[in-house]
Each structure stands twice: as C-alpha cells, then as structure tokens.
Tab-separated table of C-alpha atoms in Angstrom:
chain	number	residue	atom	x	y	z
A	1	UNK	CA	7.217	12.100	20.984
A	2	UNK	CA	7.597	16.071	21.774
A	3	UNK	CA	11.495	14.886	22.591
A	4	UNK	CA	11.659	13.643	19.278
A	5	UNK	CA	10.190	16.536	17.672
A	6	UNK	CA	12.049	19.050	19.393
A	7	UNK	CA	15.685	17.163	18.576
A	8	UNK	CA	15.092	17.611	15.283
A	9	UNK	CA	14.111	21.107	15.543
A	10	UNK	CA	17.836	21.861	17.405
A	11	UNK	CA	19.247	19.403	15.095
A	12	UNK	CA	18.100	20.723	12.201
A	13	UNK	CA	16.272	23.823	12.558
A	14	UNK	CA	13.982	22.889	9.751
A	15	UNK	CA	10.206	21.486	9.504
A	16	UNK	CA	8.671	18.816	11.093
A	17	UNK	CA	5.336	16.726	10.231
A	18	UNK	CA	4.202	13.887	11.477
A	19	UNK	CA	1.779	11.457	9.649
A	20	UNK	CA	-0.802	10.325	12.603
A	21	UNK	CA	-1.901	6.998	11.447
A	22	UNK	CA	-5.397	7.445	12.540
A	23	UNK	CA	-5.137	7.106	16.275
A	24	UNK	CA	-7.289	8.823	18.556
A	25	UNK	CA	-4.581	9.541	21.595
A	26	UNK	CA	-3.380	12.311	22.623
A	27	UNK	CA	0.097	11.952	20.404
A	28	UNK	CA	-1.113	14.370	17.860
A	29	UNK	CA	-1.602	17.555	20.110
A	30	UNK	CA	1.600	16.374	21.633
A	31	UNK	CA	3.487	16.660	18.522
A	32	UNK	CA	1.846	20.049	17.685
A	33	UNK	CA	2.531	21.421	20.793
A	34	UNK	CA	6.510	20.885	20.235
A	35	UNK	CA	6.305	22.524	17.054
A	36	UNK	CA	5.716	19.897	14.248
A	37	UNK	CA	2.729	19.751	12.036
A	38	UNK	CA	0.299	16.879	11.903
A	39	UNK	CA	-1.235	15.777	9.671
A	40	UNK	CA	-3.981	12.759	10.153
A	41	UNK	CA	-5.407	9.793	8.392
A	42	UNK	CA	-8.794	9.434	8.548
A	43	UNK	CA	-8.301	5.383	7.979
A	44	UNK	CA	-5.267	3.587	9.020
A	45	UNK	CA	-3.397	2.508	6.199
A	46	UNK	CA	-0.320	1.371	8.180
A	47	UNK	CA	3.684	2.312	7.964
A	48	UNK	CA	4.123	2.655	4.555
A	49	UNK	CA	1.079	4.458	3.819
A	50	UNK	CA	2.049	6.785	6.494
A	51	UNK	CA	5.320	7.396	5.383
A	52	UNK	CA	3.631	7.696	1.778
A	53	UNK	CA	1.903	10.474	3.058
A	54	UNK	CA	4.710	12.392	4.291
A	55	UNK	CA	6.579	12.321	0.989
A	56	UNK	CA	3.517	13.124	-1.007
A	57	UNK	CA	3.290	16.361	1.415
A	58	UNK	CA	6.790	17.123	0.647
A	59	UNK	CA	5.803	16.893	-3.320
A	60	UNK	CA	3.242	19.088	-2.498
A	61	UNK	CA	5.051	21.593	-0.300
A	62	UNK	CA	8.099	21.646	-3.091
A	63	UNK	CA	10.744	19.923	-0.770
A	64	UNK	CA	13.878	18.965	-1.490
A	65	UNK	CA	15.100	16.992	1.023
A	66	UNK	CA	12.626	14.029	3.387
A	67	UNK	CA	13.714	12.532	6.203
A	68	UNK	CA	11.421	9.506	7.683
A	69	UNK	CA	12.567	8.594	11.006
A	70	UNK	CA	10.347	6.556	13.565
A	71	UNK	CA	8.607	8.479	16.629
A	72	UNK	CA	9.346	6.355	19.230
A	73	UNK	CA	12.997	7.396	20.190
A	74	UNK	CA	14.450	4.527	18.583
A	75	UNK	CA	16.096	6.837	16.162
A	76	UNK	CA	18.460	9.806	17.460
A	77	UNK	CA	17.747	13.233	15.863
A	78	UNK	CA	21.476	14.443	16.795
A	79	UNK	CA	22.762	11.985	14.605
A	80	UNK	CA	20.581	13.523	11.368
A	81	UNK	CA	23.111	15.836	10.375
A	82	UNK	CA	25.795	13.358	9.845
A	83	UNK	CA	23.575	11.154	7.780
A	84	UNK	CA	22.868	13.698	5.561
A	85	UNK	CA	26.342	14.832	4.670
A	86	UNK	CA	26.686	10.982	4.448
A	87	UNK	CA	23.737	11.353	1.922
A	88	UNK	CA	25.119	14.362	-0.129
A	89	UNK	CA	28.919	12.813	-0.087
A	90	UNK	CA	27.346	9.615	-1.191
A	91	UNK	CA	24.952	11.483	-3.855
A	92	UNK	CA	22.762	9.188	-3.549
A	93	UNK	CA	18.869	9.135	-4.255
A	94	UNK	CA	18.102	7.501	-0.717
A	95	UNK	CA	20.519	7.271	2.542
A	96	UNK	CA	19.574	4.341	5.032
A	97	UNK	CA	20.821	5.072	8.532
A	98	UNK	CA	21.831	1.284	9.299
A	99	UNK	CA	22.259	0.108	12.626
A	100	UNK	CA	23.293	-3.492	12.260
A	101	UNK	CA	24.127	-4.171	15.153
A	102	UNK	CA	20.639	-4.136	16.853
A	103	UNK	CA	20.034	-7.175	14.182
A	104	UNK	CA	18.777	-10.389	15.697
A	105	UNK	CA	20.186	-13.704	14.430
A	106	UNK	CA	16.887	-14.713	12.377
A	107	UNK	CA	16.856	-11.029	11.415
A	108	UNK	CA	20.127	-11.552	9.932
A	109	UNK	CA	19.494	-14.779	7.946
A	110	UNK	CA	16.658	-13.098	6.684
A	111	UNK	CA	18.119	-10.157	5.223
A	112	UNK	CA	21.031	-12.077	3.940
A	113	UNK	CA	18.422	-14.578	1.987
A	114	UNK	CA	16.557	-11.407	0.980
A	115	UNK	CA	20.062	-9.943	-0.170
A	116	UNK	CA	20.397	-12.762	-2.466
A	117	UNK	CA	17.102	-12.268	-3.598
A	118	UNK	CA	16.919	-8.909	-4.573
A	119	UNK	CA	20.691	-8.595	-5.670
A	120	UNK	CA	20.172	-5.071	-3.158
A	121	UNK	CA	23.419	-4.625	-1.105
A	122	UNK	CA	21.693	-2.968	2.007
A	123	UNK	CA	22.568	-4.574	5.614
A	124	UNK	CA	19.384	-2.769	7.607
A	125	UNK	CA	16.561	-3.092	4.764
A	126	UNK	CA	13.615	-2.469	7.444
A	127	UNK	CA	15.467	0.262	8.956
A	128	UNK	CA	12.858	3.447	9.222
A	129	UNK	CA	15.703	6.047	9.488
A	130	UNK	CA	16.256	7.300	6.144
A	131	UNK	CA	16.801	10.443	3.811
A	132	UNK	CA	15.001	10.465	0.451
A	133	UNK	CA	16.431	13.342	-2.023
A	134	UNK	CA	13.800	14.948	-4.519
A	135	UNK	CA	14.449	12.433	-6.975
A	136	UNK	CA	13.681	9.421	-4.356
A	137	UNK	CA	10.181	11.725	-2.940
A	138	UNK	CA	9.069	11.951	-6.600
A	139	UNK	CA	9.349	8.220	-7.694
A	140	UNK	CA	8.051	7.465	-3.672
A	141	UNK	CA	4.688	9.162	-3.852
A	142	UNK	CA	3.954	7.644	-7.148
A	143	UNK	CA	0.919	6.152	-7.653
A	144	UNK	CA	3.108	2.725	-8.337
A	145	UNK	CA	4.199	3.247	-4.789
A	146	UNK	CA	0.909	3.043	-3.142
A	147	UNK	CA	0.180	-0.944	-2.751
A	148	UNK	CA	3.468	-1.292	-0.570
A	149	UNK	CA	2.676	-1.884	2.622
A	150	UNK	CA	6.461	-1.676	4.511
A	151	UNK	CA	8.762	1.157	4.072
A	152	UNK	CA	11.308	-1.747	3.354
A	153	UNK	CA	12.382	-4.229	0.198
A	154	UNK	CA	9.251	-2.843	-2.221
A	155	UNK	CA	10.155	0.784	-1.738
A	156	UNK	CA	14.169	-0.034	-2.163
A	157	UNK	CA	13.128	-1.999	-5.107
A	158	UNK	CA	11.086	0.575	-6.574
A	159	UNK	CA	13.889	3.286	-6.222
A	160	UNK	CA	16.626	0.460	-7.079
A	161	UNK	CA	14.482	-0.092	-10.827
A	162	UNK	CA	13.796	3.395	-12.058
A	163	UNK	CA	18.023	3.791	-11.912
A	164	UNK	CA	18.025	5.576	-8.376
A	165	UNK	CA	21.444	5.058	-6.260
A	166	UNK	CA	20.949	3.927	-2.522
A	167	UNK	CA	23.308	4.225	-0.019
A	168	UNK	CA	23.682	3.241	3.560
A	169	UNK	CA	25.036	4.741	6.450
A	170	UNK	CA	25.854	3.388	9.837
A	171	UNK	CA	24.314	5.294	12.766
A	172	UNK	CA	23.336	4.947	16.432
A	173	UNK	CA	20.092	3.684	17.117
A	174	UNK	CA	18.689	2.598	20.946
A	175	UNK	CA	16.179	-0.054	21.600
A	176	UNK	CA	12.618	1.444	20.958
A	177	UNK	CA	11.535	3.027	23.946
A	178	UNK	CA	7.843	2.212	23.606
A	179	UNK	CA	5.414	0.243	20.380
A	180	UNK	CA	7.212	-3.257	19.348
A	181	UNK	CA	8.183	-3.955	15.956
A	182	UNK	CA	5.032	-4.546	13.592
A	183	UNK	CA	7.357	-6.860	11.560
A	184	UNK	CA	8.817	-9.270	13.919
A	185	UNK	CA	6.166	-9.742	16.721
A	186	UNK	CA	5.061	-13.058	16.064
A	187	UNK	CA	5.576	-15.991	14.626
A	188	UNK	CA	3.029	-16.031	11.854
A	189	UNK	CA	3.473	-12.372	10.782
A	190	UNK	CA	7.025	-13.046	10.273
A	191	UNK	CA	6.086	-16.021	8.116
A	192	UNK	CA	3.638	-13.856	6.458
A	193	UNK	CA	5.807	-11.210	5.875
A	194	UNK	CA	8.736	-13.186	4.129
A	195	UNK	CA	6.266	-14.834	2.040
A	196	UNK	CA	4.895	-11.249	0.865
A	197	UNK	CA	8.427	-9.879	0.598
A	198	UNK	CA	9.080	-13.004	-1.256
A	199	UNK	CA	6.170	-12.301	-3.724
A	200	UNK	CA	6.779	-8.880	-3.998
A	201	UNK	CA	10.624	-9.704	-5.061
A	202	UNK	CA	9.963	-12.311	-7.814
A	203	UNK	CA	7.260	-10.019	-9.217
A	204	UNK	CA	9.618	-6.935	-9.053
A	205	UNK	CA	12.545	-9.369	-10.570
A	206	UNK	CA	13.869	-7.711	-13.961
A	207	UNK	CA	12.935	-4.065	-14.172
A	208	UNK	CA	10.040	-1.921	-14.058
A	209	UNK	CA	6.827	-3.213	-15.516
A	210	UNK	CA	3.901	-0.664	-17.021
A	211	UNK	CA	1.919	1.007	-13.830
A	212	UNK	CA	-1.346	0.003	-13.822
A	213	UNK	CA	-3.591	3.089	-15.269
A	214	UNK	CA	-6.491	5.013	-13.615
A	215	UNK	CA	-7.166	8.135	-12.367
A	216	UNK	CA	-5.548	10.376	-9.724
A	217	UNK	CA	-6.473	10.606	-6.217
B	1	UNK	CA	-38.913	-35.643	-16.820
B	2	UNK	CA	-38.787	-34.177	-13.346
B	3	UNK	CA	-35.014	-33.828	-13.749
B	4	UNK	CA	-35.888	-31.935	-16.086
B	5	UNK	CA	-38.313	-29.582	-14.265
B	6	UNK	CA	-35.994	-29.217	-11.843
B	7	UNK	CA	-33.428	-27.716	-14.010
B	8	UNK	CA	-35.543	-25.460	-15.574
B	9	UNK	CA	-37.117	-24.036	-11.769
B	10	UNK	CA	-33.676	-23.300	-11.102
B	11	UNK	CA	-32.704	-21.898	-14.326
B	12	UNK	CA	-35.869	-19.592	-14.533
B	13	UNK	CA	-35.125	-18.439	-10.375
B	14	UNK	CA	-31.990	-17.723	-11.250
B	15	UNK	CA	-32.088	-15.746	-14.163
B	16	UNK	CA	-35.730	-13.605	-12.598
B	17	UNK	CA	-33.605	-12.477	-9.556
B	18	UNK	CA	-30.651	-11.638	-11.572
B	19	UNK	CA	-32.960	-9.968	-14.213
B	20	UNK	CA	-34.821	-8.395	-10.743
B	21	UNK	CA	-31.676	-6.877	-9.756
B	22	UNK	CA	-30.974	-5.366	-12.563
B	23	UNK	CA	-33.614	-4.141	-12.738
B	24	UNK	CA	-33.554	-2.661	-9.033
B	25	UNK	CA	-30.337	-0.651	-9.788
B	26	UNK	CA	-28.562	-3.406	-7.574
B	27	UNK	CA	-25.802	-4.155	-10.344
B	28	UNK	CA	-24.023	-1.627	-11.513
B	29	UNK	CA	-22.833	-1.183	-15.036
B	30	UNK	CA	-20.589	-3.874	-16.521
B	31	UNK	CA	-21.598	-6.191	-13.772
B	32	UNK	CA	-25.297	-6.037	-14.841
B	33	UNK	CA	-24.380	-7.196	-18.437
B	34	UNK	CA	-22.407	-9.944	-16.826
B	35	UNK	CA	-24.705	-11.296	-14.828
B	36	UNK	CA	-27.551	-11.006	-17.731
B	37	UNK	CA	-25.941	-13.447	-19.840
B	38	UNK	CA	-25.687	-15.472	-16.970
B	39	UNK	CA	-29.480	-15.434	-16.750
B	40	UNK	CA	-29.987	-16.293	-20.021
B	41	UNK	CA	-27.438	-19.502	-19.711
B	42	UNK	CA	-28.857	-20.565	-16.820
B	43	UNK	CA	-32.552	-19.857	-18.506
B	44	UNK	CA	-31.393	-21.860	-21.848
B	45	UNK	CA	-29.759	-24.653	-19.590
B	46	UNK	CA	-32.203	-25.238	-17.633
B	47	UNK	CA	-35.363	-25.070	-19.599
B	48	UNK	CA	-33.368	-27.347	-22.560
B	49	UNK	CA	-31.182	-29.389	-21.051
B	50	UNK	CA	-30.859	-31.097	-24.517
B	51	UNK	CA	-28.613	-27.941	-25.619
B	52	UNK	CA	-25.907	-29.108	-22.748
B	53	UNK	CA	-25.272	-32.525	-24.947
B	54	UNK	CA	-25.216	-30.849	-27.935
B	55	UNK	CA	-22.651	-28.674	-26.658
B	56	UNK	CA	-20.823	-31.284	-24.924
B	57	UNK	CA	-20.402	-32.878	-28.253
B	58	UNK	CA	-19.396	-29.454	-30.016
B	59	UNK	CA	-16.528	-29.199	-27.260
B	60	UNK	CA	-15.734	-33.428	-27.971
B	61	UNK	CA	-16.600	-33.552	-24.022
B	62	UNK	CA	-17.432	-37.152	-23.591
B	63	UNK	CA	-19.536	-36.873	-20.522
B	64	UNK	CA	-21.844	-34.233	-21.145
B	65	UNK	CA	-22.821	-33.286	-17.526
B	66	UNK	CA	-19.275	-32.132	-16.382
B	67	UNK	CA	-19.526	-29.335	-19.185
B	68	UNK	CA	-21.786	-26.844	-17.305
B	69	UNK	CA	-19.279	-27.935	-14.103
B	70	UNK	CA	-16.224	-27.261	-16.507
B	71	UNK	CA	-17.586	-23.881	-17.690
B	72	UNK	CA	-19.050	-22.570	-14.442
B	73	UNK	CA	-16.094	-23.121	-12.474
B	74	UNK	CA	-13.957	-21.294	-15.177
B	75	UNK	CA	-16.155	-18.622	-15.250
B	76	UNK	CA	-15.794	-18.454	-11.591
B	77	UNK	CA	-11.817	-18.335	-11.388
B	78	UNK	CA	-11.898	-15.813	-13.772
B	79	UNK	CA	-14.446	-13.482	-12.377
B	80	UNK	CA	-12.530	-13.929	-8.969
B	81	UNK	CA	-9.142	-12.948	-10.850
B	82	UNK	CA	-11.154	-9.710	-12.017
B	83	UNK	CA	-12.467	-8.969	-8.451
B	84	UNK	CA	-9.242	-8.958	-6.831
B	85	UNK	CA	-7.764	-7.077	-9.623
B	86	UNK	CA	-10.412	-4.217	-9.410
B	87	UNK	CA	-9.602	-4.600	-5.333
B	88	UNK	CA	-6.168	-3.930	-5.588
B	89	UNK	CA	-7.253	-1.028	-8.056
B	90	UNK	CA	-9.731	0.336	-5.182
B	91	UNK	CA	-7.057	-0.209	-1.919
B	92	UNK	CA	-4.821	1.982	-4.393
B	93	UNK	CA	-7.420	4.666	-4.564
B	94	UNK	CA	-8.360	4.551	-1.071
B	95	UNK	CA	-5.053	4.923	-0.093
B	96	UNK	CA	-4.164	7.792	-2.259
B	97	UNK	CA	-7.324	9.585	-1.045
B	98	UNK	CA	-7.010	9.274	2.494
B	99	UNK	CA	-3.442	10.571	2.343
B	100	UNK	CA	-4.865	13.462	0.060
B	101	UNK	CA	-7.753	14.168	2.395
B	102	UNK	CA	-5.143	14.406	5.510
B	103	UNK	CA	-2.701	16.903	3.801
B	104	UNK	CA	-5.675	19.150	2.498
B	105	UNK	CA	-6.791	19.172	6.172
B	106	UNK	CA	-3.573	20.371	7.968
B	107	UNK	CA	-3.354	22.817	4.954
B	108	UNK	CA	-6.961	24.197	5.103
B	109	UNK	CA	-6.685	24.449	9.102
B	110	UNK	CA	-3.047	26.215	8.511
B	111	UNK	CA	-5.045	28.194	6.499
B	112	UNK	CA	-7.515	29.503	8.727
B	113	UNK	CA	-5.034	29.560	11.503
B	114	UNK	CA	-3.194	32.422	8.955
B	115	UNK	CA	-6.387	33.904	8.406
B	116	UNK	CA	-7.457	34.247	11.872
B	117	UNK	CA	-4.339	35.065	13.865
B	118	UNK	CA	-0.662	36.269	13.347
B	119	UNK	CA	1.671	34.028	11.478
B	120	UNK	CA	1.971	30.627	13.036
B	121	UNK	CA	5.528	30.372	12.049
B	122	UNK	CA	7.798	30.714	9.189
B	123	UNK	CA	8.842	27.789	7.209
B	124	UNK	CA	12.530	26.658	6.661
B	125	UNK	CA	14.216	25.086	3.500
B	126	UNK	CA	14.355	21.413	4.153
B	127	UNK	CA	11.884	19.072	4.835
B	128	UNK	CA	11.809	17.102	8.135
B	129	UNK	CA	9.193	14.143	8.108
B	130	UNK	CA	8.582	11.577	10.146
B	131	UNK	CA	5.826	8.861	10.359
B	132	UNK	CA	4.530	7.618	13.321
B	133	UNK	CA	5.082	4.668	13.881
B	134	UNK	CA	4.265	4.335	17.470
B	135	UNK	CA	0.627	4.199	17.038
C-alpha cells in the first residue's frame, strides 16, 4: 500500500486519496503515513461505491483529472504517465489501461459475449486502472451512477450513453500481490455476476432513460 | 354458519391490529392508509361473505371463492414491486450518504489539522485517486 502511494507521488507529483472501504486494519494509517489522504466509509458499499466516492471528492475538490487504480500493486504507478498522454492524445472522456494479456480463457469468452452485448469495443472491461477526465467524474458521481455495483460494463455504459468517448490503452500490469479478484472467485459469483451484467445491459440497451427523482444526499 | 363466523373472527383480528397499529404510530404515512383499507376489506369480507359472490359475479368470476385469492395475491405482487422499488430508492441514498459523510470527515479533520498546526501540505493540480480494493 505505502509503495503504491508513494509511486504515484514520484510518478506524478500530484494528490493521492484513497477510499477505505470500511475496514478496520491498519491500511488506512499506512496510506496516510506515505502521504495520501483517506478518506473512510462508515458502511462498506463495495468497489464501485468506493471508487464512487473518490470521483465525487474530486467534484468536490474541483479536479480535473481522476485516476482509479487498485491498491494492491497489481497496477504500476510508473506506467501512469504514459496512460495519460495516451488519454489526452486519444481525447477521450475515460482511458482504460488494458492488460489483456493477464485474461483467462473464460475471462475472454466472457468479455467477447459481453462485447457483443453491449456493442462497447473495450478488450479489459473489469480493468480498475483507468483515467476519468472532468467530463467522465461529472456524469460518474451522478446520482444515476450510484446503484452500480462494479467499476466495469454499468459505468462504461453510463459514460458510453450520455455521448462520452472511451478509449483503451495497453499497459503493464503484474499478478495482484495480495486480495483475489471479487469478480472471479467462485463459481456462483461468476454466474451471478454475468447474469447481473446481463440485466444491467438489456436494461441499459438503447440510450439513456429518465433518472429516477429524489433528493440529494 | 360457522364458516361464516370464522371469516368474520379473522376479518375483525385483522383489521383491529392493523387499525391498532395505526394507531400506535407503527405505520408510517402512506403505508397506514394502505393497510386501513385493507382492514376494512378484510372487515367487509369477512363479516359478509355474501358481498364476495356478488362481486365475483360483477367481475363474471365463475367460482366466487378464488376472487379474494385472485385479488389478494395481486395486491401482493404489486405491493412487493413497490417495496423493492422504494429499496433500490433507499440503497441509492445510503450510498450517496455514506460517501458524503466520509469526504466531510477527511475535510473537517484536514480542517482542524490546518487550524491546529502548520500547513499539512500544499495541494497540486491533478487529482490522483485510488480505491482500495484490497480490503
């Protein structure tokens, strides 16, 4: 975790939160310590919410630029600055850092099945590397955003319908060094997990449909 | 007869502990006018079970004792459709105010940390953010 952090810092140079998804070790003071800011969830809402969090602190703070990556070394910091001159050559609303290589075979099938389903041309949709411009942070801590539950197909969706370009670039990613993937770790959240994504896509199918009203949080 | 009596026990429980809860505060708002003409189905129903035939023939239901079944279990479906729509309403909420309450914390205790010691440390252009996903 404080490796992490402090890559980006060298990489970068710029500011660093990260969303504690209300757990009580000692990760948090870790992160602090290396010089990012925390911020903490009193109730777990999972990786999405999380992530949701972070952009809607980057709304708040007046950022222009949001970069998710994961926190367990699975993503590189030195190869951030690459992606994002991918992401400003590209001009586009969202930058995926792709790694498909790391793709299993059923991982593979899926996507491609999920490819045809969406009519999205990403290779890496689950892929928690990416770089949101303001455009992307604004449509992302909507209140229409808040019932995803992956940082995957929803939020793509989401960004694809309100006329946002995505791009993907290919980067280096290593095998996570600790946590598994919440995704593909059994046998019956995978099935439930296509069968949501699968949901999620047919309801999404053909543009944008009214948010539901209510107040704001 | 005692069919009858029956009926109208059940109707008249029914309706006095939904009317009870009402009463109690237990039922809040639009749910309290709900379940009040509940009671006063189940009361009717129950206490004349002569009005279910006349109904049934109203609704050209041949068999008049599947019409309560037909209309409950409608009722039902649709009252279930509304409580998982007002869920989804409330896990949207929830969501949105935990992630509120967890930015408004790191920003009050910045805060303080400004107000109490030197400058924690100055803040550059672009935004670096990454959930943790570890956890």
């Amino acid at each position: 975790m404080a490796t992490v952090v402090r890559g980006i810092v060298r990489a970068l140079g710029c500011d660093v939160l990260v969303v504690n998804d209300a757990s009580t070790d000692a990760t948090a003071g870790i992160a602090q310590e290396a010089g990012a800011r925390v911020i903490v969830l009193p109730l777990r809402l999972g990786a999405w919410g999380a992530a949701q969090a972070g952009l809607r602190y980057a709304v708040r703070n007046g950022y222009d630029l949001a970069i998710t990556l994961d926190a367990d070394g699975q993503h590189h910091p030195e190869e951030l600055p690459a992606l994002i001159a991918a992401h400003d050559a590209a001009g586009a609303a969202v930058t995926i850092g792709a790694c498909p290589a790391r793709l299993s075979q059923a991982k593979r099938i899926a996507w491609s099945y999920f490819r045809l389903l969406t009519g999205l041309t990403v290779t890496d949709f689950t892929s928690g590397l990416r770089v949101y411009d303001r455009r992307a942070i604004r449509a992302l801590a909507s209140r229409q955003a808040s019932l995803l539950d992956y940082q995957d197909i929803g939020v793509l969706m989401l960004l694809r319908n309100k006329g946002l370009p995505i791009h993907e670039a290919p980067t280096a990613m290593s095998p996570r060094a600790a946590g598994a993937s919440r995704v593909f770790s059994s046998w019956l959240t995978v099935f439930h997990y296509m069968v949501a994504t699968t949901v999620l896509c047919i309801a999404r199918v053909g543009g944008p449909v009214r948010a539901a009203a209510g107040g704001k949080a | 007869m005692t069919a009858q009596i029956t009926a109208a026990i059940l109707g008249v429980l029914l309706a006095g502990s939904i009317l009870y809860l009402v009463r109690r505060d237990h039922l809040h708002g639009p749910y309290a006018l709900w379940w009040l003409v509940v009671a006063v189905a189940t009361l009717v129903l129950g206490v004349v079970p002569r009005s279910i035939d006349w109904l049934a023939r109203l609704t050209g239901i041949a068999y008049p004792p599947v019409f309560p079944i037909i209309v409950g279990l409608s009722l039902i479906l649709l009252r279930l459709l509304q409580l998982d729509i007002q869920r989804s309403r409330q896990e949207r909420h929830l969501r949105r105010l935990t992630q509120k309450l967890a930015i408004l914390e790191e920003e009050l205790s910045l805060l303080r940390r400004l107000q109490s010691g030197p400058p924690v440390r100055p803040s550059a252009t672009p935004a670096e953010k990454k959930p943790d996903t570890v956890n």
